[in-house]
mmCIF file of C-alpha atoms in Angstrom:
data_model
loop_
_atom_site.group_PDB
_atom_site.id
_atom_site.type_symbol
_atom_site.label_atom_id
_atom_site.label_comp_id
_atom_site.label_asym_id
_atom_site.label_seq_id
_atom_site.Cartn_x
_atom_site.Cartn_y
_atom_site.Cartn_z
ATOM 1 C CA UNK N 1 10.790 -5.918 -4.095
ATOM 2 C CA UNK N 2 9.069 -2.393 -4.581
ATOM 3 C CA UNK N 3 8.035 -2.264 -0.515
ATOM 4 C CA UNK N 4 11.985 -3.400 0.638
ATOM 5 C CA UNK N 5 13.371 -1.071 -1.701
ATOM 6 C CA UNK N 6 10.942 1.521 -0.670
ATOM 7 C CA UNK N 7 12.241 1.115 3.424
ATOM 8 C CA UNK N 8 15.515 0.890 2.498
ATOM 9 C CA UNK N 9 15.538 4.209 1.136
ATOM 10 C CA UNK N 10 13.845 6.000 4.219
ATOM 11 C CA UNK N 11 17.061 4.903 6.167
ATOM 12 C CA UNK N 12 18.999 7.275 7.055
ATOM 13 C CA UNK N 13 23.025 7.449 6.059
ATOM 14 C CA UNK N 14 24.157 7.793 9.079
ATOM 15 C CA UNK N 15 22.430 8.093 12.856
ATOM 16 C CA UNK N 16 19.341 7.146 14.121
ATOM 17 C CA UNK N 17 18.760 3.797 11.904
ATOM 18 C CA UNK N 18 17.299 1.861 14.417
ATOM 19 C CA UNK N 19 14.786 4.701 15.335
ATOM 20 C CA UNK N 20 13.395 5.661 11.746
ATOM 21 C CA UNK N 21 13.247 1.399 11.456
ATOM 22 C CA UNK N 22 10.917 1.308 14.218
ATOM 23 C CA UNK N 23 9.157 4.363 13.054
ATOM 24 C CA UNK N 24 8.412 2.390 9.316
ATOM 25 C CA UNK N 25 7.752 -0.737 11.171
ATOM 26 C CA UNK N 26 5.013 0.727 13.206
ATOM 27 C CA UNK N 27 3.634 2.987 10.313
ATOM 28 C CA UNK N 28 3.531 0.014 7.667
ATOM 29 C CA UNK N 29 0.085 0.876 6.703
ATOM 30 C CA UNK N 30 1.555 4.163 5.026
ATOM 31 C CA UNK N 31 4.574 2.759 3.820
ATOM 32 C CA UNK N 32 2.020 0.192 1.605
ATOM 33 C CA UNK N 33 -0.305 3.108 0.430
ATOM 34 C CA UNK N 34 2.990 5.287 -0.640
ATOM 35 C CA UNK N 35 4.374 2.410 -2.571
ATOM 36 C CA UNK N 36 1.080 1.679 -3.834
ATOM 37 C CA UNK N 37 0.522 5.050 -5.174
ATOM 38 C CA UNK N 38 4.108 5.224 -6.155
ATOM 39 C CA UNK N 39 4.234 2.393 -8.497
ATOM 40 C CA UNK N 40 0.867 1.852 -9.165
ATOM 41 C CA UNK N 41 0.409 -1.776 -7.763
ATOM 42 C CA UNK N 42 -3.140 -3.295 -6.630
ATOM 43 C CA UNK N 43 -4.028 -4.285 -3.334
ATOM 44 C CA UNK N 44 -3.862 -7.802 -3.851
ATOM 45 C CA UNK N 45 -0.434 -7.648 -4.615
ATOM 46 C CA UNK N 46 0.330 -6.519 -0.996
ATOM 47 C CA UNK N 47 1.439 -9.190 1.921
ATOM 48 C CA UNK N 48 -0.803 -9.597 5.398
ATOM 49 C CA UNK N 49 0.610 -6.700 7.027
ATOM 50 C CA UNK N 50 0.973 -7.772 10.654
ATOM 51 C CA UNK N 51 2.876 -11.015 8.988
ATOM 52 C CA UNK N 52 5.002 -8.567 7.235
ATOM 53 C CA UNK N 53 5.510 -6.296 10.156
ATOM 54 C CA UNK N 54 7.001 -9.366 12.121
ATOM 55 C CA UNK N 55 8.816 -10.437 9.523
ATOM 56 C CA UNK N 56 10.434 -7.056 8.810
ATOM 57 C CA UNK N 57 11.718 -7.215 13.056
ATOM 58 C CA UNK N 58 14.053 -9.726 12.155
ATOM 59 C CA UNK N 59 15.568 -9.238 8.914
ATOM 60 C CA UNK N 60 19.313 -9.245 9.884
ATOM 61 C CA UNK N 61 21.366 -5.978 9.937
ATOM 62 C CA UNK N 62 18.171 -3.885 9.675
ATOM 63 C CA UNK N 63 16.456 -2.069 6.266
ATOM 64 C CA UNK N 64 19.486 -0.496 5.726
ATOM 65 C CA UNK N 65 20.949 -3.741 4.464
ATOM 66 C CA UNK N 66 18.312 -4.202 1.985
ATOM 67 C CA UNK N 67 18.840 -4.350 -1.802
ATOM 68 C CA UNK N 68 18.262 -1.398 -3.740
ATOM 69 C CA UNK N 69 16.236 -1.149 -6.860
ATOM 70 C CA UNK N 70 18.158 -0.056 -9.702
ATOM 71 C CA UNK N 71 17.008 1.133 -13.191
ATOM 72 C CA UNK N 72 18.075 -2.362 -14.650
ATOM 73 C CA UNK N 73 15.890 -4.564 -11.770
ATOM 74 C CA UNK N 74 13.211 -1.969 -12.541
ATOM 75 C CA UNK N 75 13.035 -1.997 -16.134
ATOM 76 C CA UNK N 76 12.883 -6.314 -15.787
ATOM 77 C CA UNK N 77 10.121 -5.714 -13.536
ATOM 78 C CA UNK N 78 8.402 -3.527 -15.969
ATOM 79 C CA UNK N 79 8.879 -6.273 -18.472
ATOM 80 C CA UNK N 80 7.327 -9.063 -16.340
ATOM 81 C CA UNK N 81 4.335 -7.143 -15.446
ATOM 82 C CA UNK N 82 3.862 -6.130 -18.950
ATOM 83 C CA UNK N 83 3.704 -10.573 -19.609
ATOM 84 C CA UNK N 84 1.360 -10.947 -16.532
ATOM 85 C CA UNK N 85 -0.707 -8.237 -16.923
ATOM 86 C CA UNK N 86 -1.450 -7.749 -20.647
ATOM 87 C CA UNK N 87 0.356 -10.378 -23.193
ATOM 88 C CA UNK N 88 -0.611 -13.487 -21.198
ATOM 89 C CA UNK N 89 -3.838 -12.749 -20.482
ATOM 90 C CA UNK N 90 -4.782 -11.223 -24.255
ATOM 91 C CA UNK N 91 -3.547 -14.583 -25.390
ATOM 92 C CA UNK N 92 -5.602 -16.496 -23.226
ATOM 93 C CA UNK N 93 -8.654 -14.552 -24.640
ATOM 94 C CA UNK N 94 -7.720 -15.201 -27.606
ATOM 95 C CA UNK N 95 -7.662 -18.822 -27.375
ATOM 96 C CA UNK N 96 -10.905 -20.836 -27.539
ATOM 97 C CA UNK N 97 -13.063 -21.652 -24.617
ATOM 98 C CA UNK N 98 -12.491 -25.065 -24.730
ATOM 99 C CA UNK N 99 -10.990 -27.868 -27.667
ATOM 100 C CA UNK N 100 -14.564 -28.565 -28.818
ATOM 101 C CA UNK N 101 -14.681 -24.938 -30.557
ATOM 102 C CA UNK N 102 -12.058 -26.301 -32.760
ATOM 103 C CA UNK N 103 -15.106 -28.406 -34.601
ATOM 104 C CA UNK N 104 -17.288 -25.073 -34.491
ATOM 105 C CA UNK N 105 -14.009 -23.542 -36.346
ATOM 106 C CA UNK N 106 -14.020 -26.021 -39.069
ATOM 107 C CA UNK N 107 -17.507 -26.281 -39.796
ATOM 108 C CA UNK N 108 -17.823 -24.634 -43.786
ATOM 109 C CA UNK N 109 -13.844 -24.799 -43.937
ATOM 110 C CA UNK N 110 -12.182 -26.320 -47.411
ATOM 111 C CA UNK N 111 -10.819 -29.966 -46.885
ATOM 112 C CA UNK N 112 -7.254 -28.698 -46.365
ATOM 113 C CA UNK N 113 -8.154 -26.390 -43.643
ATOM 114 C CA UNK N 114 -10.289 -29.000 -41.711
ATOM 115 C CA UNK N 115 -6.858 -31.527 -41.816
ATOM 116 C CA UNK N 116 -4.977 -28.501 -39.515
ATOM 117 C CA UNK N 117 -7.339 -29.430 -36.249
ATOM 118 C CA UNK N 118 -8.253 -33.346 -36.408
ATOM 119 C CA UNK N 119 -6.203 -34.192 -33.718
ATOM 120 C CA UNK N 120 -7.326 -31.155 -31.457
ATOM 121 C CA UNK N 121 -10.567 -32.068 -31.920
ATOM 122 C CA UNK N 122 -10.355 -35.546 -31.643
ATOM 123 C CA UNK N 123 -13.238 -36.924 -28.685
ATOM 124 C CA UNK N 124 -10.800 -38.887 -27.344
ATOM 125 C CA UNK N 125 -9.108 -35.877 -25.877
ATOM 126 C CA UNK N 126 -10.769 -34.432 -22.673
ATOM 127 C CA UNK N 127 -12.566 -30.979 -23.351
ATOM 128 C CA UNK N 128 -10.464 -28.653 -20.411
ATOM 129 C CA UNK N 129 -11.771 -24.979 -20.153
ATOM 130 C CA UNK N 130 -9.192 -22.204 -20.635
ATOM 131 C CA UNK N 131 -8.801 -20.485 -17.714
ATOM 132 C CA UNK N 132 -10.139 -16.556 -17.882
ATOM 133 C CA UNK N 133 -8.145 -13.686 -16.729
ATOM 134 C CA UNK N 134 -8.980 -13.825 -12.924
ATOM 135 C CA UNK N 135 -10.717 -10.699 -11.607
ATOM 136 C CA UNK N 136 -9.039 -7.492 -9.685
ATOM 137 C CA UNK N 137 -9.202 -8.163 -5.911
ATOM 138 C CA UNK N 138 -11.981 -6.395 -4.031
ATOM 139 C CA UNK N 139 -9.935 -4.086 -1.866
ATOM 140 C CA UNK N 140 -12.371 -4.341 1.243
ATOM 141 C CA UNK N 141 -11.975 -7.899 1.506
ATOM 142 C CA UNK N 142 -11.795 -9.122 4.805
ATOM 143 C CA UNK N 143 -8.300 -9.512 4.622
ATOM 144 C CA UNK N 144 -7.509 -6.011 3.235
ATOM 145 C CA UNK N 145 -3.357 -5.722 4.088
ATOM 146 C CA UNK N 146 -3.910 -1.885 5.145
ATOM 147 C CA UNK N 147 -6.508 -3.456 7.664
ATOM 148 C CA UNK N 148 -9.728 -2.040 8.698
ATOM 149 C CA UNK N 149 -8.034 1.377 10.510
ATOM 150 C CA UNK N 150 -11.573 3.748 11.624
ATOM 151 C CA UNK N 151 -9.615 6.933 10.020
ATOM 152 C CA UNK N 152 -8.304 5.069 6.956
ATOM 153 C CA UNK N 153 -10.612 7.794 4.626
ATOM 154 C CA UNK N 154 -9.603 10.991 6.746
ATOM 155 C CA UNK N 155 -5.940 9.622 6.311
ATOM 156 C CA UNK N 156 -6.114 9.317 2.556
ATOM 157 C CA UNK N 157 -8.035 12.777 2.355
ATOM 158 C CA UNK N 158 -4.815 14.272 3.789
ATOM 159 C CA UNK N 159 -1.860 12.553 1.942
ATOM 160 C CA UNK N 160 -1.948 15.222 -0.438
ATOM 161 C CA UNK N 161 -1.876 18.257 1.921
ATOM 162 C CA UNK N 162 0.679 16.184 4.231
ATOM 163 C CA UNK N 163 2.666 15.888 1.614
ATOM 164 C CA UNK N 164 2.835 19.104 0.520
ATOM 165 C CA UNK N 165 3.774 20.139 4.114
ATOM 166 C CA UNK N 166 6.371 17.857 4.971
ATOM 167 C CA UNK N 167 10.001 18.356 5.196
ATOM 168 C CA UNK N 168 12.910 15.926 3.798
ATOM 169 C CA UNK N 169 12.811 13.461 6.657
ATOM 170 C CA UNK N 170 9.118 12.792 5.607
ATOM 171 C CA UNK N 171 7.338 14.279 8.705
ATOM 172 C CA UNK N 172 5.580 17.688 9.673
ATOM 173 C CA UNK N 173 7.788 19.899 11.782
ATOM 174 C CA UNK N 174 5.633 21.575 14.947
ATOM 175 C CA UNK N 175 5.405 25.034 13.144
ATOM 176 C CA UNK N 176 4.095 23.118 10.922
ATOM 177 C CA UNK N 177 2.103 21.042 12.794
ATOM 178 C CA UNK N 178 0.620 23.092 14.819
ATOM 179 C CA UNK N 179 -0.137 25.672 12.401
ATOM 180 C CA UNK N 180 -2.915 23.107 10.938
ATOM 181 C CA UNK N 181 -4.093 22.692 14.100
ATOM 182 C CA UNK N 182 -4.523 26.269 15.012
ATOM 183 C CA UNK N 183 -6.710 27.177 11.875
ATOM 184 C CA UNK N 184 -9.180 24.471 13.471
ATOM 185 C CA UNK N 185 -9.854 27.197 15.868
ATOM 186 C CA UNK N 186 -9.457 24.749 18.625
ATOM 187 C CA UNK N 187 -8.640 26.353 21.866
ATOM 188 C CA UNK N 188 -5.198 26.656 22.614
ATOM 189 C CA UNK N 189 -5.797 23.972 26.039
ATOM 190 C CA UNK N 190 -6.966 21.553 23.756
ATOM 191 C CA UNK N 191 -5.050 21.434 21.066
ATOM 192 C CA UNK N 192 -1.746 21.143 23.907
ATOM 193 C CA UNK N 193 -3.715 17.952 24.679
ATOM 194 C CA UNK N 194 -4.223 16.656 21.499
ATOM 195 C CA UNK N 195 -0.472 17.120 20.349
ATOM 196 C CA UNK N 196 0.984 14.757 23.408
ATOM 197 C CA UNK N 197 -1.983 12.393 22.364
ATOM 198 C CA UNK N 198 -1.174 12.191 18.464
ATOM 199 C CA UNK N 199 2.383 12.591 18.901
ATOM 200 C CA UNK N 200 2.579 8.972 19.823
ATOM 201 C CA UNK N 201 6.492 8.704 19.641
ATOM 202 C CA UNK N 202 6.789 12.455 21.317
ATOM 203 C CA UNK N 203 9.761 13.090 19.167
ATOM 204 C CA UNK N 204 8.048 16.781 18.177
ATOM 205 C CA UNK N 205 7.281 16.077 14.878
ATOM 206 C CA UNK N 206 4.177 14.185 12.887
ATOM 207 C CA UNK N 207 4.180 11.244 10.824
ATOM 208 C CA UNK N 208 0.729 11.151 8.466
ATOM 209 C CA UNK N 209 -0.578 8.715 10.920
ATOM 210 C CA UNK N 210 -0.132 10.821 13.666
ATOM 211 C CA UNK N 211 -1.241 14.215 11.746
ATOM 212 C CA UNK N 212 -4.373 12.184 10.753
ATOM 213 C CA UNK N 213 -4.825 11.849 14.817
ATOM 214 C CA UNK N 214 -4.745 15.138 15.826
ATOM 215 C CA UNK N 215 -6.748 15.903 12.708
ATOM 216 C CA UNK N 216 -10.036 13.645 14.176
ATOM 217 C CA UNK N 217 -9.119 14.817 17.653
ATOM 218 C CA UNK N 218 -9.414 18.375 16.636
ATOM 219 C CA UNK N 219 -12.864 17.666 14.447
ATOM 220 C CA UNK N 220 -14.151 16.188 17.594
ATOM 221 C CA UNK N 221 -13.188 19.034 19.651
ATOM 222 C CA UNK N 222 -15.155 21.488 17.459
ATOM 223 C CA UNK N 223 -18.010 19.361 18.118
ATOM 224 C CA UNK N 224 -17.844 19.506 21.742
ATOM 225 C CA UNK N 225 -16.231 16.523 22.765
ATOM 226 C CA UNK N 226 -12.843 16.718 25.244
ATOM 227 C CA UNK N 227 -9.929 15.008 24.215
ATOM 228 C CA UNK N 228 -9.866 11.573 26.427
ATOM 229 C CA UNK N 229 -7.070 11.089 28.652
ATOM 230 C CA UNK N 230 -5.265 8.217 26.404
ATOM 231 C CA UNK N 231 -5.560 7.983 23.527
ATOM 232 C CA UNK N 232 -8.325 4.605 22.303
ATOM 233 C CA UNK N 233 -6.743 1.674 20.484
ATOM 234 C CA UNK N 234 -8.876 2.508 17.904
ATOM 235 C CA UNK N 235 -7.654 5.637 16.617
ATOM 236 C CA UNK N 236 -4.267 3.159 16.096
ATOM 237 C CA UNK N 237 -3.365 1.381 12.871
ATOM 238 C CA UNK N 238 -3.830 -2.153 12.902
ATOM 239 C CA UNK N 239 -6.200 -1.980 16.173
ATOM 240 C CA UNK N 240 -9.274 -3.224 14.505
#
């Protein structure tokens, strides 16, 4: 609910829907980590992403039909993570381990108290474990849904300064841009390279993915290597 309410509010109110659609679809792996952030959710609550992706391409009449989270569906969303989270599994600690500890509980109780748990601990009823609160996902499991991107870190490292930078259609302008890129001290010939490579959509503007391109490129530049003539699958989301 949090990641189609989330897309439905990038849309825009009027032109260029099917664009900035295409532009989330492709950029999925940010739109998880910004709702992740956002509302504070763990990785395992996340779908496969390339499953998701696909299934996004053919929701009918695009994001912008999508339901929109209001403070009453949020608030009963609070409430049922609140049971999940904390209340159920507190009172499945607080149970015992398994019916047998009901005989352990009675041992040096008064007559009366010992009558409250004969039929619990009866042998003739089978002695099932209580399950334990199951344990956080690892977040590098193999089937991680931000995938295994090479420039995942450098692209979290930036969210912050990205964010700080971009304007209300959530991307970095070129002045922008391409003032970043200039305190690099890349030369001016590479840096013209490195825009039309991490400018993937070459709409003039930078998405975090794409500013988290140029970034690498620009690192690698400083180091002495030339920006390659197309840009490898590898610097892509979802390549690996």
């Amino acid at each position: 609910v949090h990641i189609l309410s989330y897309l439905r509010d990038q849309m825009p109110a009027m032109m260029g829907k099917e664009r900035k659609q295409a532009e989330l679809i492709r950029d999925m792996s940010s739109v998880f980590r910004n709702v992740q952030r956002q509302y504070n959710l763990p990785t395992g609550d996340f779908p496969e992403i390339e499953n998701f992706k696909a299934k996004c391409a053919e929701i009918n009449g695009g994001f912008a039909m999508l339901p929109k989270m209001n403070k009453k569906n949020q608030k009963l969303l609070d409430q049922i993570d609140d049971v999940l989270g904390k209340e159920i599994p507190d009172l499945m600690n607080a149970l015992p381990r398994t019916l047998a500890n009901y005989d352990n509980a009675a041992e040096g109780a008064t007559p009366e108290e010992k009558t409250a748990v004969p039929v619990l601990a009866a042998s003739s009823i089978p002695q099932v474990p209580v399950p334990s609160k199951t344990a956080a996902p690892n977040p590098f499991k193999v089937n991680n849904p931000f995938g295994g991107w090479s420039l995942q870190s450098l692209h979290d490292s930036l969210a912050e300064e990205f964010d700080s930078l971009k304007g209300s259609n959530g991307k970095l302008d070129a002045n922008s841009a391409a003032a970043k890129m200039r305190e690099t001290g890349v030369p001016q010939d590479m840096l013209f390279k490195i825009w039309n490579l991490s400018d993937t959509d070459h709409d003039g503007e930078m998405t975090l993915t794409e500013y988290t391109i140029a970034m690498h490129l620009c690192e690698q530049a400083k180091k002495g290597s030339e920006p390659p003539s197309v840009l490898p699958k590898e610097l892509l989301p979802g390549s690996s």
